[in-house]
Short mmCIF file of C-alpha atoms in Angstrom, two decimals:
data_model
loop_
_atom_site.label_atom_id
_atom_site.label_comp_id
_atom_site.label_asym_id
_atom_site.label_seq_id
_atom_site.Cartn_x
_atom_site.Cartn_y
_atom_site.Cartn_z
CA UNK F 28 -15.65 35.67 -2.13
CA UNK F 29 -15.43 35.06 -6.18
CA UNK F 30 -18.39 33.09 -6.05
CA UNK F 31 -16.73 29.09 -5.79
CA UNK F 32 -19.16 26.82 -5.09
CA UNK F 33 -17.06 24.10 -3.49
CA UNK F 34 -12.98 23.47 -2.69
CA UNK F 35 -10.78 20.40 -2.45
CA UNK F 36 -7.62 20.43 -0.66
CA UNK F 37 -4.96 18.49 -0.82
CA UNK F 38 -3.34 19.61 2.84
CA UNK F 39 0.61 19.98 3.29
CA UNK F 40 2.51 17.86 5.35
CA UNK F 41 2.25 18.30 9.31
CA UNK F 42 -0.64 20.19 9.32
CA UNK F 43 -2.73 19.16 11.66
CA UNK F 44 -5.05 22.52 12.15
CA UNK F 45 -6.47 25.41 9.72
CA UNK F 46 -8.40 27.88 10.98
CA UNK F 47 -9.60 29.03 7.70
CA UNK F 48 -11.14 25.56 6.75
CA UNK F 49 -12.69 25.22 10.34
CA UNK F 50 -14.26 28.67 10.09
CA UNK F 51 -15.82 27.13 6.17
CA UNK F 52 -17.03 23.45 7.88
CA UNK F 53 -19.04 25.38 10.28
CA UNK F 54 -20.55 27.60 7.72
CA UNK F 55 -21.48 24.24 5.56
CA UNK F 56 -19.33 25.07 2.84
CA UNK F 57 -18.51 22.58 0.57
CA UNK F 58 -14.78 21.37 1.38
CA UNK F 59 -13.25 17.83 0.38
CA UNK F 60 -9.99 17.00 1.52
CA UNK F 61 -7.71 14.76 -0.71
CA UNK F 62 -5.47 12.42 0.74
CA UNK F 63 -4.79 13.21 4.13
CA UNK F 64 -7.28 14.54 6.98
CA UNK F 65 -7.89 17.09 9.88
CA UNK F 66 -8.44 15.19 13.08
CA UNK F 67 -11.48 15.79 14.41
CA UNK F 68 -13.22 18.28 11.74
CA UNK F 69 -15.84 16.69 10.31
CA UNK F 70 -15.40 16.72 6.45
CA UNK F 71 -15.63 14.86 3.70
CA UNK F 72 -12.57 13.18 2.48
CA UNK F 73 -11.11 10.73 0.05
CA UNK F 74 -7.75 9.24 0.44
CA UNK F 75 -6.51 5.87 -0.02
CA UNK F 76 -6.31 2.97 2.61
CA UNK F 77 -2.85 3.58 3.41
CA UNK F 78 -2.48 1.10 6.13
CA UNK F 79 -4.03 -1.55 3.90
CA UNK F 80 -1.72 -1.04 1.17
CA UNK F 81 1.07 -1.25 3.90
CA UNK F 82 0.00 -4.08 5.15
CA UNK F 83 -0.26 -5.78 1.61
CA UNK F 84 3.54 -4.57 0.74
CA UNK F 85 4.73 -6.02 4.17
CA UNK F 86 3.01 -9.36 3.95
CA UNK F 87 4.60 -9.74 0.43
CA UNK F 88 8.11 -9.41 2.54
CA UNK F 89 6.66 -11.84 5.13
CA UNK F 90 5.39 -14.60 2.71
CA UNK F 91 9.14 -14.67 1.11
CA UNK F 92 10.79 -15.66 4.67
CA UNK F 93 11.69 -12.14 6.15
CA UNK F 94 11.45 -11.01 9.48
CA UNK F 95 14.01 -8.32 9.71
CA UNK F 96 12.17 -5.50 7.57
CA UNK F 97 13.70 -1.64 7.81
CA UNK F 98 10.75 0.25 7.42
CA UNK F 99 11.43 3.63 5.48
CA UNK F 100 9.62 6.26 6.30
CA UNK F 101 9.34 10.75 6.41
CA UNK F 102 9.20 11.89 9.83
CA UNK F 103 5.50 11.82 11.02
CA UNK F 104 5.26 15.09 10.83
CA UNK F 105 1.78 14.47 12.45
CA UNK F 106 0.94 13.72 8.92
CA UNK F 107 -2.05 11.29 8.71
CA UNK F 108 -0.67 9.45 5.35
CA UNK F 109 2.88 8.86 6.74
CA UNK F 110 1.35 7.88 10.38
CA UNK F 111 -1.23 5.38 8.73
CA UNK F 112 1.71 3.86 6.51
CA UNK F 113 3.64 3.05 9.68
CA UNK F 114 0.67 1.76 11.36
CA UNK F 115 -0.36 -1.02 8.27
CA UNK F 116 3.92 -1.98 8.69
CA UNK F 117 3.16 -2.47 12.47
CA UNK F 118 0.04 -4.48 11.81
CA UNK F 119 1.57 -6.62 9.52
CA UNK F 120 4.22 -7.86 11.64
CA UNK F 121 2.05 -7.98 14.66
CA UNK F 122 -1.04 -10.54 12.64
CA UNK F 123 2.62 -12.78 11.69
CA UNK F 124 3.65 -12.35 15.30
CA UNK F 125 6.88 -11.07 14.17
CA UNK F 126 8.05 -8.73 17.36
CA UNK F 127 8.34 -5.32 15.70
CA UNK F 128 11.77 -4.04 16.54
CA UNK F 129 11.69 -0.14 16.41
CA UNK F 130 15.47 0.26 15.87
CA UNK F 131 14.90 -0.79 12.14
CA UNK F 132 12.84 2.40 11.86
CA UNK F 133 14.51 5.15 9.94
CA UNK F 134 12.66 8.30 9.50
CA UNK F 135 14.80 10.35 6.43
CA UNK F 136 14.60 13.76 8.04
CA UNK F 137 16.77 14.52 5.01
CA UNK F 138 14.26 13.93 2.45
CA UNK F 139 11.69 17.20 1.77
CA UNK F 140 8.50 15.59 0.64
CA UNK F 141 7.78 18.69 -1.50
CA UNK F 142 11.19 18.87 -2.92
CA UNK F 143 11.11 18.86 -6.79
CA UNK F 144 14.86 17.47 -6.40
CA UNK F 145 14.17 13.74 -6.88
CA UNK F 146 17.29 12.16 -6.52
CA UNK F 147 18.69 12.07 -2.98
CA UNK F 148 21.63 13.49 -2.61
CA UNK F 149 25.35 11.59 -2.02
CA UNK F 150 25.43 12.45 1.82
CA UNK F 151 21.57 11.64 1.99
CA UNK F 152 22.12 8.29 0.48
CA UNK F 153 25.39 7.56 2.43
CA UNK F 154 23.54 8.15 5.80
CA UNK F 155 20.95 5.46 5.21
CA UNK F 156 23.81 3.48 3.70
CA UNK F 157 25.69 4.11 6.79
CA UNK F 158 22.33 2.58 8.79
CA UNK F 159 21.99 -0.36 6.92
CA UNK F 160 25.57 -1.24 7.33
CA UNK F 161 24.86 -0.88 11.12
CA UNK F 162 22.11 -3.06 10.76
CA UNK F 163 23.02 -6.45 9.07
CA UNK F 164 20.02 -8.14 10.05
CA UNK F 165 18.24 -6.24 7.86
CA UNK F 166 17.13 -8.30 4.72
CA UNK F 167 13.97 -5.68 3.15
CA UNK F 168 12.99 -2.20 3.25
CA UNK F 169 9.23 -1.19 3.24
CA UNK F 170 9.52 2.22 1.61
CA UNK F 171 6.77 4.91 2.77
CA UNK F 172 6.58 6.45 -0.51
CA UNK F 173 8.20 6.53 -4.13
CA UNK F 174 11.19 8.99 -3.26
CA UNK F 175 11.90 6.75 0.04
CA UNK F 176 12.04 3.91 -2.58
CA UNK F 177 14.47 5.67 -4.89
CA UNK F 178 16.50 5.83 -1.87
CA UNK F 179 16.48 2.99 -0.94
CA UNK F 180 17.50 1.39 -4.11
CA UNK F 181 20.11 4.43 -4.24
CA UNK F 182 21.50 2.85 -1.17
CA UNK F 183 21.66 -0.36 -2.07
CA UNK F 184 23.57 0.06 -5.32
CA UNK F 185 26.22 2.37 -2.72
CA UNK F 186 26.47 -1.07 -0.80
CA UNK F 187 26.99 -2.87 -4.08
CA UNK F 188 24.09 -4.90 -3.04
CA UNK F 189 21.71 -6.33 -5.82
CA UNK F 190 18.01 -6.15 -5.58
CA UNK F 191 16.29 -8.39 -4.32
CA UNK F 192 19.08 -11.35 -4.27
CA UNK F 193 21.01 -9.49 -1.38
CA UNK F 194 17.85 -6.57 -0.96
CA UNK F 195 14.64 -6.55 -1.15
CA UNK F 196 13.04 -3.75 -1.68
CA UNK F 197 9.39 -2.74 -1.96
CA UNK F 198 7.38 0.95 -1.70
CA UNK F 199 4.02 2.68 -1.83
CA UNK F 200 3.32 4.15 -5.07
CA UNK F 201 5.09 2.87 -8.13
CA UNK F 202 8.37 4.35 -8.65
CA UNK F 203 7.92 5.09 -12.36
CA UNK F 204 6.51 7.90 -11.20
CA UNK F 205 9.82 9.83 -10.06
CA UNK F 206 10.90 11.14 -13.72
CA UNK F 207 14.71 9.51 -13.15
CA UNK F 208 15.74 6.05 -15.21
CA UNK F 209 15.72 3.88 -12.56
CA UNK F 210 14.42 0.42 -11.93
CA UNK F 211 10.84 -0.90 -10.82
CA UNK F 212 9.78 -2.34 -7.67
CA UNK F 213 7.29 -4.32 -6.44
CA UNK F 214 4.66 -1.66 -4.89
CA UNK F 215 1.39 -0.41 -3.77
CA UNK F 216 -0.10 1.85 -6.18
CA UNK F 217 -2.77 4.29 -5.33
CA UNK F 218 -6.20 5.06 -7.51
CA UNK F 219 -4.82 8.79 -8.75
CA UNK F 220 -7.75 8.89 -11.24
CA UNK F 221 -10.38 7.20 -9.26
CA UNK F 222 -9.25 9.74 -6.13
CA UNK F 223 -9.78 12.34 -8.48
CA UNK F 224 -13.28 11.34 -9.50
CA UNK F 225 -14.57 10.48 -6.20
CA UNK F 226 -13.46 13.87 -4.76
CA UNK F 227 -15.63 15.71 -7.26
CA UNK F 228 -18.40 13.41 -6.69
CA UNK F 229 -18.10 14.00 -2.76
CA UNK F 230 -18.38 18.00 -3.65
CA UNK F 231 -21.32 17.17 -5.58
CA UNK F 232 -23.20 15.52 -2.61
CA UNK F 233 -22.21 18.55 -0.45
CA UNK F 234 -23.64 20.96 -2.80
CA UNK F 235 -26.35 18.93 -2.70
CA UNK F 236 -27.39 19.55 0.87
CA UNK F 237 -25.92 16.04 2.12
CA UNK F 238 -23.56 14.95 4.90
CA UNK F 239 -19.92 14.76 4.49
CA UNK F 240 -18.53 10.95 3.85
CA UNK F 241 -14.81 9.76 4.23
CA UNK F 242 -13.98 7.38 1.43
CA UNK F 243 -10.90 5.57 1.61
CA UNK F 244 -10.08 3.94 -1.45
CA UNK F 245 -7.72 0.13 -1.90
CA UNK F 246 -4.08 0.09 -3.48
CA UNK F 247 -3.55 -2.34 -6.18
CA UNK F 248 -0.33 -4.50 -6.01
CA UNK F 249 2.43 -4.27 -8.98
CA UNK F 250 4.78 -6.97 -8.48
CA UNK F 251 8.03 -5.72 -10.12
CA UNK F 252 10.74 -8.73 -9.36
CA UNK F 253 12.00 -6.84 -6.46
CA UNK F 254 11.19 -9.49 -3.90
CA UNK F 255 12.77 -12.20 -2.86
CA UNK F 256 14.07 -14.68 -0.09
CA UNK F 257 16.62 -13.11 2.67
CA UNK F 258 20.05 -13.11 1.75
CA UNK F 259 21.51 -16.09 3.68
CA UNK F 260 25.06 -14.79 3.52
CA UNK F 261 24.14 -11.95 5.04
CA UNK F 262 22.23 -13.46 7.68
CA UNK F 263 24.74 -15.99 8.70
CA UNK F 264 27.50 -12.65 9.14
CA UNK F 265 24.92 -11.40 11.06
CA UNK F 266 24.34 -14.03 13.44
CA UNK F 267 28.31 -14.42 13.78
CA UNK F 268 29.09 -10.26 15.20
#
């Protein structure tokens, strides 16, 4: 109505229909969506390749020797970023033939992905502690984004455990970016600037008269030190309960 010639979005989380940007697909207008994606509607979108960055981060746990990997992760929500990022940790362990054990899955119902808050709360990071403790085996966490990873490291300095020579940790997107002094970790970084660009170049093409592409876009690795062999103390007072 004020004359825009084209929108992005960047959706919220668990939104999986909008009748407003249905009604403006069929009417051709130009719409990219950043990051996530409405099943089924056919518009243009950029987003990163969230299972292939998973899939890098998990391997990195894999090549160091471990096979008992809690994967971290926001309730799916049907969210198509935090359901991709679970998919790539499935993957993983599925090409090593690693059996993927779905009680080392915890989903931090806890943690608001909007939330300006940053650091987790005492009682949030006691509850994962609490998990962990329950779950000895566990030797990494693959962290679904970079508040899971702050939590996770939260946890692990609860446990009094040091990262990664009892822990290792690693996360999607680096953990610089949460505005606390806390300590890097090996992670999967996404293209911000290059998402950026290639959404307005997307809107261009629309305007333009031509069909709507889906770009998804590769992480880049940033090896931080946080990553290394399982702890074999721990193992061994695993295997003894």
């Amino acid at each position: 109505a004020a004359g825009v010639d084209g929108i992005m979005i960047y959706i919220q989380d668990g939104e999986v229909y909008n009748a407003e940007i249905l009604r403006l697909v069929a009417r051709k207008y130009p719409i990219v969506l950043v990051d996530r994606y409405l099943r089924g509607v056919p518009c243009a979108v950029v987003a990163s390749d969230n299972p292939g960055g998973a899939r890098m981060l998990v391997r990195e746990l894999l090549d160091s020797g471990h096979r008992h990997i809690c994967v971290l992760s926001l309730p799916p929500a049907n969210t198509s970023t935090t359901e991709a990022r679970v998919q790539g940790y499935v993957q993983a362990l599925t090409d090593a033939g690693v059996p993927v054990d779905y009680s080392l899955h915890y989903a931090a119902s806890d943690i608001l992905p909007f939330d300006t808050t940053f650091e987790p709360s005492p009682a949030v990071v006691q509850r994962f502690a609490a998990f962990l403790r329950g779950h000895e085996e566990v030797t990494a966490i693959y962290a679904g984004n970079s508040k899971l990873g702050l939590l996770a490291v939260r946890a692990a300095e609860f446990l009094g455990w040091a990262i990664p020579e009892d822990l290792s940790v690693v996360c999607i997107d680096l953990l610089e970016s949460v505005p606390l002094p806390v300590r890097s970790i090996t992670a999967a970084a996404q293209q911000g600037e290059t998402i950026g660009a290639t959404a307005v170049s997307l809107l261009e093409e629309l305007r333009q008269g031509k069909p709507p592409r889906t770009v998804f876009l590769p992480m880049v690795l940033h090896e931080a030190g946080s990553v290394g062999p399982p702890a074999a103390a721990r193992l061994r007072q695993a295997v003894t309960r």
